[in-house]
Each structure stands twice: as C-alpha cells, then as structure tokens.
Coordinates of C-alpha atoms in Angstrom, one line a residue:
M25 CA 34.8 29.6 -6.2
Q26 CA 37.3 26.9 -5.1
T27 CA 40.7 27.0 -6.8
R28 CA 42.7 23.9 -8.1
E29 CA 46.0 26.1 -7.6
T30 CA 48.1 24.8 -4.6
S31 CA 48.4 27.4 -1.9
N32 CA 51.8 28.9 -0.4
N33 CA 51.7 26.9 2.3
E34 CA 50.9 23.5 0.9
A35 CA 53.9 21.1 0.6
V36 CA 53.6 19.2 -2.5
S37 CA 54.7 15.2 -2.0
S38 CA 57.2 13.8 -4.2
L39 CA 54.7 11.2 -5.1
Y40 CA 52.1 13.9 -6.6
R41 CA 54.6 16.0 -8.4
N42 CA 55.8 12.6 -10.1
Y43 CA 52.4 11.9 -10.8
V44 CA 51.8 15.4 -12.5
L45 CA 55.0 14.7 -14.4
M46 CA 53.5 11.6 -15.7
M47 CA 50.2 13.3 -16.7
L48 CA 52.1 16.1 -18.2
T49 CA 54.0 13.5 -20.0
L50 CA 51.2 11.6 -21.3
V51 CA 49.8 15.0 -22.9
Y52 CA 53.1 15.2 -24.8
V53 CA 53.0 11.7 -26.0
F54 CA 49.4 12.7 -27.3
N55 CA 51.0 15.6 -28.8
F56 CA 53.3 13.7 -30.8
V57 CA 51.3 10.7 -31.9
D58 CA 49.0 13.5 -33.4
R59 CA 51.9 15.3 -35.0
Q60 CA 53.9 12.2 -36.3
L61 CA 50.9 10.2 -37.5
L62 CA 51.2 12.4 -40.7
V63 CA 54.6 11.2 -41.6
I64 CA 53.9 7.2 -41.5
L65 CA 50.6 8.0 -43.5
Q66 CA 52.1 10.4 -46.0
E67 CA 53.1 7.9 -49.0
S68 CA 49.3 6.7 -49.1
I69 CA 48.5 10.4 -48.9
K70 CA 50.5 11.2 -51.3
K71 CA 49.0 8.4 -53.7
E72 CA 45.5 9.3 -53.2
L73 CA 45.7 13.1 -53.1
H74 CA 48.2 13.2 -55.8
L75 CA 51.0 15.3 -53.8
S76 CA 54.4 16.4 -54.4
D77 CA 57.4 15.9 -51.7
T78 CA 57.1 19.6 -51.6
Q79 CA 53.6 19.4 -50.6
L80 CA 54.5 16.7 -48.0
G81 CA 57.2 19.2 -46.6
L82 CA 54.7 21.9 -46.2
L83 CA 52.5 19.7 -44.5
S84 CA 54.4 17.7 -42.1
G85 CA 56.6 20.9 -41.4
F86 CA 56.6 24.4 -42.5
T87 CA 52.8 25.0 -42.4
F88 CA 52.3 23.2 -38.9
A89 CA 55.5 25.1 -37.8
L90 CA 54.4 28.7 -38.8
F91 CA 51.1 28.4 -36.8
Y92 CA 52.6 26.6 -33.9
V93 CA 55.4 29.0 -33.1
T94 CA 53.4 32.0 -34.1
L95 CA 50.7 31.4 -31.6
G96 CA 53.0 29.6 -28.9
I97 CA 54.1 33.2 -27.7
P98 CA 50.7 34.7 -26.9
I99 CA 49.5 31.6 -25.5
A100 CA 52.4 31.3 -23.5
R101 CA 52.1 35.1 -22.5
L102 CA 48.8 34.1 -21.4
A103 CA 49.9 31.1 -19.4
D104 CA 52.5 33.5 -17.6
K105 CA 49.7 35.3 -16.2
T106 CA 46.6 32.3 -15.7
N107 CA 46.1 28.9 -15.1
R108 CA 48.4 26.7 -17.1
R109 CA 46.6 23.5 -16.4
N110 CA 43.5 24.7 -17.9
I111 CA 45.4 26.1 -21.1
V112 CA 47.2 22.7 -21.6
A113 CA 43.8 20.8 -21.1
A114 CA 42.2 22.9 -23.9
S115 CA 44.8 22.7 -26.0
L116 CA 45.0 19.1 -26.2
G117 CA 41.2 19.1 -26.7
L118 CA 41.7 21.1 -29.7
W119 CA 44.6 19.6 -31.5
S120 CA 42.8 16.2 -30.9
I121 CA 39.7 17.2 -32.7
M122 CA 41.6 18.4 -35.5
T123 CA 43.5 15.1 -36.0
A124 CA 40.2 13.3 -36.3
C125 CA 39.0 15.8 -38.6
S126 CA 42.0 15.1 -40.7
G127 CA 40.4 11.7 -41.9
L128 CA 37.6 13.8 -43.6
V129 CA 39.5 15.6 -46.3
R130 CA 39.3 15.2 -50.0
N131 CA 42.1 17.6 -51.2
F132 CA 45.6 19.4 -50.2
F133 CA 43.7 22.6 -48.9
Q134 CA 41.6 20.8 -46.8
L135 CA 44.4 18.6 -45.3
L136 CA 46.6 22.0 -44.9
L137 CA 43.8 23.6 -43.1
A138 CA 43.3 20.5 -40.4
R139 CA 47.2 20.3 -40.1
I140 CA 47.1 24.2 -39.2
G141 CA 44.3 23.6 -36.7
V142 CA 46.8 20.8 -35.2
G143 CA 49.4 23.1 -34.9
V144 CA 47.1 26.0 -33.1
G145 CA 46.2 23.5 -30.6
E146 CA 49.6 22.1 -30.0
A147 CA 51.1 25.7 -29.9
G148 CA 49.5 25.8 -26.0
G149 CA 50.8 22.3 -25.0
S150 CA 54.4 22.6 -24.2
P151 CA 55.4 26.1 -22.9
P152 CA 53.0 25.8 -20.1
A153 CA 54.0 22.4 -19.2
H154 CA 57.5 23.4 -19.1
A155 CA 56.7 26.1 -16.5
M156 CA 54.4 23.7 -14.6
I157 CA 57.6 21.2 -14.2
S158 CA 59.6 24.1 -13.1
D159 CA 57.4 24.9 -10.4
Y160 CA 56.9 21.3 -9.2
F161 CA 60.6 20.5 -9.3
P162 CA 63.7 22.5 -7.8
P163 CA 66.8 23.4 -10.1
E164 CA 69.0 20.4 -9.4
K165 CA 66.2 18.0 -10.6
R166 CA 64.7 20.0 -13.7
S167 CA 66.9 18.8 -16.6
T168 CA 65.9 15.0 -15.5
A169 CA 62.2 16.1 -14.8
L170 CA 62.2 17.5 -18.3
S171 CA 64.0 15.1 -19.9
I172 CA 61.5 12.5 -18.7
Y173 CA 58.5 14.8 -20.0
S174 CA 60.4 14.9 -23.4
T175 CA 60.2 11.0 -23.4
G176 CA 56.9 11.7 -24.6
I177 CA 58.1 12.7 -27.8
Y178 CA 59.4 9.5 -28.4
F179 CA 56.8 7.3 -26.9
G180 CA 54.3 9.5 -28.9
I181 CA 56.3 8.5 -32.1
L182 CA 56.2 4.7 -31.0
T183 CA 52.6 4.7 -30.6
G184 CA 51.9 6.9 -33.7
F185 CA 53.9 4.6 -36.2
L186 CA 53.1 1.6 -34.6
M187 CA 49.2 2.2 -34.8
G188 CA 49.5 4.6 -38.1
G189 CA 51.2 1.8 -39.5
Y190 CA 48.9 -1.2 -38.6
L191 CA 45.8 1.1 -39.0
N192 CA 46.8 2.5 -42.4
Q193 CA 47.7 -1.6 -43.7
H194 CA 44.2 -2.5 -42.7
L195 CA 41.8 0.0 -42.5
G196 CA 43.2 3.0 -44.3
W197 CA 44.7 6.3 -43.5
R198 CA 41.5 8.1 -42.8
T199 CA 40.3 5.8 -40.3
A200 CA 44.1 6.0 -38.5
F201 CA 43.3 9.7 -37.9
F202 CA 40.0 9.1 -36.4
V203 CA 41.3 6.3 -34.2
V204 CA 44.3 8.2 -33.0
G205 CA 42.6 11.6 -32.5
L206 CA 39.5 10.7 -30.5
P207 CA 41.2 9.2 -27.1
G208 CA 42.9 12.6 -26.9
I209 CA 39.6 14.4 -26.2
I210 CA 38.7 12.4 -23.6
F211 CA 42.1 12.4 -22.2
S212 CA 41.9 16.3 -21.9
V213 CA 38.6 16.2 -20.0
L214 CA 40.5 14.0 -17.4
F215 CA 43.7 16.1 -17.3
Y216 CA 41.5 19.1 -16.3
A217 CA 39.8 17.2 -13.4
L218 CA 42.8 15.5 -12.0
V219 CA 45.5 18.0 -12.0
R220 CA 46.4 20.9 -9.9
E221 CA 47.9 24.2 -10.9
P222 CA 51.1 24.8 -8.9
R223 CA 52.0 27.9 -7.1
R224 CA 54.4 29.8 -9.4
G225 CA 58.0 30.1 -8.2
A226 CA 57.5 27.4 -5.4
T227 CA 60.9 25.6 -6.1
D228 CA 62.8 29.0 -6.6
L229 CA 65.0 30.6 -3.9
N230 CA 63.3 34.2 -4.4
P231 CA 59.2 32.9 -5.1
A232 CA 58.7 36.8 -4.7
L233 CA 59.7 36.8 -8.1
A234 CA 56.9 34.8 -9.5
I235 CA 54.4 37.7 -9.1
E236 CA 56.2 40.1 -11.5
S237 CA 54.3 40.8 -14.9
P238 CA 57.2 41.4 -17.5
S239 CA 56.0 42.7 -20.8
L240 CA 56.8 40.7 -24.0
R241 CA 59.1 43.5 -24.8
E242 CA 61.0 42.9 -21.4
V243 CA 61.6 39.2 -21.8
L244 CA 62.8 39.6 -25.1
K245 CA 65.2 42.0 -24.4
R246 CA 66.7 40.1 -21.3
L247 CA 66.7 37.2 -23.5
Y248 CA 68.4 38.6 -26.1
A249 CA 71.1 40.3 -23.6
T250 CA 71.6 36.9 -22.3
K251 CA 73.9 35.5 -24.8
T252 CA 73.7 32.0 -23.7
F253 CA 70.0 32.0 -24.7
V254 CA 70.5 33.7 -28.2
Y255 CA 73.5 30.5 -29.1
L256 CA 71.4 28.1 -27.4
A257 CA 68.1 29.0 -29.3
L258 CA 70.1 28.7 -32.6
A259 CA 72.0 25.7 -31.7
T260 CA 68.5 23.7 -31.1
G261 CA 67.2 25.3 -34.4
L262 CA 69.7 23.9 -36.4
H263 CA 69.6 20.4 -34.6
V264 CA 66.1 20.2 -35.0
F265 CA 66.6 21.1 -38.6
C266 CA 68.7 17.8 -39.1
L267 CA 66.3 16.0 -36.4
Y268 CA 63.1 16.4 -38.5
G269 CA 64.9 16.2 -42.0
V270 CA 65.6 12.8 -40.7
N271 CA 62.6 11.6 -38.9
N272 CA 60.0 13.0 -41.3
W273 CA 61.4 11.3 -44.2
A274 CA 62.7 7.9 -42.9
P275 CA 59.1 6.3 -43.7
S276 CA 59.5 7.5 -47.2
F277 CA 63.3 6.6 -47.3
L278 CA 62.8 3.0 -46.3
S279 CA 59.7 2.5 -48.7
R280 CA 61.6 4.2 -51.6
L281 CA 65.2 3.1 -51.0
H282 CA 64.8 -0.4 -49.1
G283 CA 61.5 -1.7 -50.7
M284 CA 59.5 -1.8 -47.1
K285 CA 55.9 -1.9 -46.6
N286 CA 54.2 0.6 -44.5
S287 CA 53.4 -1.8 -41.9
E288 CA 56.6 -3.0 -41.6
I289 CA 57.9 0.5 -41.4
G290 CA 55.7 1.3 -38.5
A291 CA 56.5 -1.9 -36.8
L292 CA 60.2 -1.0 -36.9
L293 CA 60.7 2.4 -36.9
G294 CA 58.3 2.9 -34.0
P295 CA 60.4 1.0 -31.4
I296 CA 63.7 2.3 -33.0
F297 CA 62.6 6.1 -32.6
G298 CA 60.5 5.6 -29.7
I299 CA 62.7 3.5 -27.2
G300 CA 65.8 4.6 -28.8
G301 CA 64.8 8.4 -28.5
A302 CA 63.1 7.8 -24.9
V303 CA 66.6 6.2 -23.8
G304 CA 68.6 9.1 -25.2
S305 CA 66.2 11.9 -24.0
Y306 CA 66.1 10.2 -20.2
A307 CA 69.8 9.9 -20.5
G308 CA 70.2 13.3 -21.4
G309 CA 68.6 14.4 -18.5
L310 CA 70.5 12.2 -16.0
L311 CA 74.1 13.0 -17.4
T312 CA 73.6 16.6 -17.2
D313 CA 71.9 16.8 -13.6
Y314 CA 75.0 14.4 -12.6
F315 CA 77.6 16.0 -14.4
G316 CA 76.4 19.7 -14.2
K317 CA 76.5 19.8 -10.2
T318 CA 80.5 20.6 -10.7
D319 CA 80.5 22.3 -14.2
K320 CA 77.2 23.9 -15.5
S321 CA 78.5 24.3 -18.9
R322 CA 78.1 20.5 -19.0
Y323 CA 74.4 20.8 -19.6
L324 CA 75.2 22.2 -23.0
K325 CA 78.4 20.3 -23.6
I326 CA 76.9 16.7 -23.3
P327 CA 74.5 17.5 -25.9
A328 CA 77.0 19.0 -28.2
Y329 CA 79.1 15.6 -27.8
A330 CA 76.1 13.6 -28.5
I331 CA 75.5 15.4 -32.1
I332 CA 79.1 14.8 -32.8
I333 CA 79.0 11.0 -32.4
S334 CA 75.7 10.9 -34.4
I335 CA 77.1 12.4 -37.4
P336 CA 78.9 9.0 -38.6
C337 CA 75.6 7.3 -37.5
V338 CA 73.6 9.3 -39.8
T339 CA 75.9 8.6 -42.6
G340 CA 75.1 5.1 -41.9
A341 CA 71.5 5.3 -42.0
L342 CA 71.6 7.1 -45.2
F343 CA 74.1 5.4 -47.3
L344 CA 74.4 1.3 -46.3
Q345 CA 72.6 -0.6 -48.4
N346 CA 71.9 -3.3 -46.2
T347 CA 68.4 -2.6 -44.7
T348 CA 69.2 -4.2 -41.2
Y349 CA 72.3 -2.1 -40.6
S350 CA 70.6 1.5 -41.8
L351 CA 67.9 0.5 -39.2
I352 CA 70.5 0.1 -36.3
C353 CA 72.3 3.5 -37.3
L354 CA 68.6 5.4 -37.4
G355 CA 68.5 3.8 -34.1
L356 CA 71.9 4.7 -32.8
T357 CA 71.2 8.3 -34.5
A358 CA 67.6 8.8 -32.6
S359 CA 69.4 8.1 -29.0
L360 CA 72.2 10.4 -29.7
Q361 CA 70.1 13.3 -31.2
S362 CA 67.6 13.3 -28.1
L363 CA 69.9 14.1 -25.3
Y364 CA 69.6 18.0 -26.0
L365 CA 65.8 18.8 -25.3
G366 CA 65.6 18.6 -21.3
P367 CA 69.0 20.2 -20.7
S368 CA 68.0 23.2 -23.2
I369 CA 64.9 23.9 -21.5
A370 CA 66.3 23.6 -18.0
V371 CA 69.1 26.0 -19.1
S372 CA 66.6 28.4 -20.6
H373 CA 64.6 28.4 -17.2
S374 CA 67.6 28.8 -15.2
L375 CA 68.3 31.9 -17.1
V376 CA 65.1 33.8 -16.3
P377 CA 62.9 34.3 -13.0
P378 CA 59.5 32.3 -12.7
S379 CA 57.2 34.8 -14.3
M380 CA 58.9 34.5 -17.4
R381 CA 59.4 31.0 -18.0
S382 CA 56.3 29.9 -20.4
L383 CA 57.1 32.6 -22.4
T384 CA 60.8 31.7 -22.6
S385 CA 60.1 28.2 -23.4
A386 CA 57.8 29.6 -26.3
I387 CA 60.5 31.7 -27.4
L388 CA 62.8 29.1 -27.6
F389 CA 60.4 26.7 -29.3
F390 CA 59.8 29.8 -31.7
V391 CA 63.3 29.4 -33.1
L392 CA 63.7 25.7 -32.6
N393 CA 60.4 24.8 -34.5
L394 CA 60.4 27.4 -37.5
V395 CA 63.8 26.7 -38.2
G396 CA 63.7 23.0 -37.4
L397 CA 60.4 21.7 -37.9
G398 CA 59.5 24.3 -40.4
F399 CA 62.6 24.2 -42.8
G400 CA 63.9 20.7 -41.9
P401 CA 61.3 18.5 -43.7
L402 CA 60.4 21.3 -46.4
T403 CA 64.0 21.4 -47.6
V404 CA 64.4 18.0 -47.7
G405 CA 61.2 17.9 -49.7
V406 CA 62.2 20.7 -52.3
I407 CA 65.7 19.0 -53.0
S408 CA 64.1 15.9 -53.6
D409 CA 61.7 17.2 -56.1
W410 CA 64.7 19.2 -57.6
L411 CA 67.0 16.2 -57.8
A412 CA 64.1 13.5 -58.6
P413 CA 64.2 14.1 -62.8
S414 CA 67.9 13.1 -62.8
L415 CA 68.2 10.5 -59.8
G416 CA 64.8 9.0 -59.3
N417 CA 64.4 7.5 -55.9
E418 CA 67.6 8.1 -54.9
S419 CA 66.8 11.9 -54.8
L420 CA 65.4 11.5 -51.5
R421 CA 68.6 10.1 -50.1
W422 CA 71.1 12.9 -51.2
A423 CA 68.3 15.2 -50.0
M424 CA 68.4 14.0 -46.5
S425 CA 72.2 14.1 -46.5
I426 CA 72.3 17.7 -46.2
V427 CA 71.9 17.2 -42.5
I428 CA 75.1 15.7 -42.2
V429 CA 76.9 19.3 -42.8
I430 CA 74.2 21.2 -40.8
S431 CA 75.1 19.2 -37.8
F432 CA 78.4 20.4 -37.5
G433 CA 77.2 24.2 -37.4
S434 CA 74.7 23.1 -34.5
T435 CA 77.5 21.4 -32.4
T436 CA 79.6 24.3 -32.7
L437 CA 76.8 26.7 -31.4
F438 CA 76.0 24.4 -28.4
L439 CA 79.7 24.5 -27.7
I440 CA 79.7 28.8 -27.8
A441 CA 76.5 28.6 -25.6
A442 CA 78.3 26.3 -23.0
N443 CA 81.4 28.6 -22.7
K444 CA 78.9 31.6 -21.8
L445 CA 76.9 29.6 -19.5
A446 CA 78.6 30.4 -16.4
V447 CA 78.7 34.0 -16.7
D448 CA 75.0 34.4 -17.6
L449 CA 74.0 32.4 -14.7
R450 CA 76.0 34.6 -12.1
L451 CA 74.7 37.7 -13.8
T452 CA 71.0 36.0 -13.5
S453 CA 71.7 35.0 -9.8
S454 CA 72.8 38.4 -8.9
T455 CA 69.9 40.1 -10.7
S456 CA 67.4 37.7 -8.6
Q457 CA 68.6 38.8 -5.2

C-alpha cells in the first residue's frame, strides 16, 4: 500500500511546505467561518427561538468549548501516533456537516446538539495541524509559520461575518448555515487528496526523539514541571476570555447600543476583525522571530506588551458613543489581541520533543478554550441578563467591560512565563541531547 508520508530521505522544498501551510490555513479559515457564523446570526436566532443571553453564551461559548477541549486531547494523542493529515481532513468534513445541520433546528436543544457536533469536529483540527507545521518548518521559522496559520482565524471571521450578515439579511439564518457548511465538505476531500503527511521530527536537531511514544501521564508530568508552559497556558486562557468576551458579543453590542442593522454589522465587523486580526497575527510571528533571535523571552514579552496597549482600545470601543470611533477602537483591539497565538504555540512546541507536539497543542488549547471560549461569552451573557432589569440594553456594555480588568491578569502571567522561558529552554535542550 502506498503511503503519502514523506520518506526520511525526501527533501521538502520551500515551495511545497508553503503550499501545505496555505492548505492548513484554509482549513483553519473554514474552522472559524463555521464557529463564528453563529455569532453574526445570534440576534436573529434569539428572536425566532426565543433565547436568553445566557443561552446564547452557552451556544457560542461554554457548551461548544467543553466538547472541543475534552475531545481535543484524545484526538491529539491519536495524532501523535498516526497520520495527522487524515485526522485534519476527517475533522473538517464532520464539523462542516454539523454546521449545515444547524440550519434544520427548531429549538434551543436541537441547536445545542448541532453546536456540540461542530465542537467535536473542530477538536481534531488545530493540534494535528500545529504538529505538521512544526515538522515542515525549522524552529527559527515556526513562530512566523504558526502565526500565518493563525491568520485563518481572522480570515474565517471576515468570511463568516460578511457571508453571514448578507445571507441572514436576504435569505435568513437557516440558509446561511447551509451555504457556509457545504463547501467545507468538498474541501475536506481535496485536502485529503492533495496534502502529504510530513516525517515526524524532520526539522529538529534530534529526529530520533520523534519515534518515542510517551504516555498522556508523561506528557502532563513534563508540561506541569515546565513552569513556562503552566504560566503560558493560564495567560492565554485569561487573554482568550477577554478576546471572546469582546468578539462574540460585538455584533449584539453594535445592534443594541449603536442601532446598526445585521447586514451593516457583518459588512463592517468582517473587515475590522478579519483584516485587523490577520495583520496582528502575522506581525506577532514576524516580530517574535526577529527579536527573539537574541532574547527568547521576547516571544512572550511582545504579546504581553500588545495586550497592555489594547486595554485603552477596548475601553474606547465599549464606552465611546460615536459609532465610527467605537469601530476604529474595535479594529485596533483585534490587531493587538491577535499577536499572542503563533508565538505561544511556537514556545510550547520548543519545550517538548516532536512526539509530544500534537498533545501539547491540545493541552494548551484545553486551557485556552475552556477558560477563554468556555467562560468568556457565557460570563458576559450571564452578567448581561443579571443587569438587564435595571440597565436595559446598557447591561451588555457593562457586562463586556469585565475584559478590561481580566486583561491585566493575562499580561502579568505572560511576563512571568517570559522570565522563566530561558531556564526551561536550557533544560529542554539538555534532555534532548
């Protein structure tokens, strides 16, 4: 039987590895189109299905994240032992099918099950993709490569908001789920046919480490002992709490507080979050790979500085009454808040051997998404419902403002992780000889 995995002697060209990066990034675009589509449609869904803000927070946040992160670990464990290309292709097909099925629901429970299906599918997307990228790109180029991959988040938001807003306005939210879900099914087949599985550890100094098969307990023990990873995971979790607390409620915020129509929101927020976030994500990779050559701690200090600068931008977005100024601040916030992901994944992968990378990404994403995606939108929704009797529509503004306080905590944890990174990298290097 012919295998599609690259052989030990096969030299992977720069052109081909960039092609694979493009294909994986497109998969990530589909990931976030399907994930964020609900966000732009949620006001229409709320009216038709008679939902509360707490229920919307469960749909777009906690319930999705619970299944996403729980299944992410066993799928990543499988990916560290088997063909990662196959897992990515199958996952894309599953979550695209479940997105299309979301257009058939008649009540909250049915939509909840459909979103769980999307979460189950997306659980197998990123950890195997991260490991593939680390096997195609050497350490000095990984942060940039992983940051390029992470731009898929923002191009996905751009596409989802533009398509979702237009389709919802003209054809309804049910049709939007169908139209967005079906192309992903087709692309999953193309990805399986056109992408090769890389050789594990191909870009590492000691590729022999890639053949090890550590247990889940061994991986968890190693990561817990590596204090950089512990603080980094907590830092990203709190940061993503803020990020999703703003992004997932921004369409509702503009609708309720600024009186914008759904189609206007999609047309404006799509480019603001999509282009702004993509620029920030790409800049994060370039800046950390460049300045990190002489000081590895800058891989985490640069995201920390970006978060500090984003705090007044978030404040302006929420409290400026002028819609144009509020949108400008949202764009700046999206750019600054997106610098963290590529460098965070690159640092995590630098702390473990190749045989642990998919699982390391899954554990990082477990914390990141459970704390951030799971509780960010849900907390905002619960507080908004709690304040609504006394504040009306203003309740959402004040509920979202919790992210301003949380951002100080995430910044502090990023800086602590940065100060521990040099020692942990030396320990990792000594155990890999």
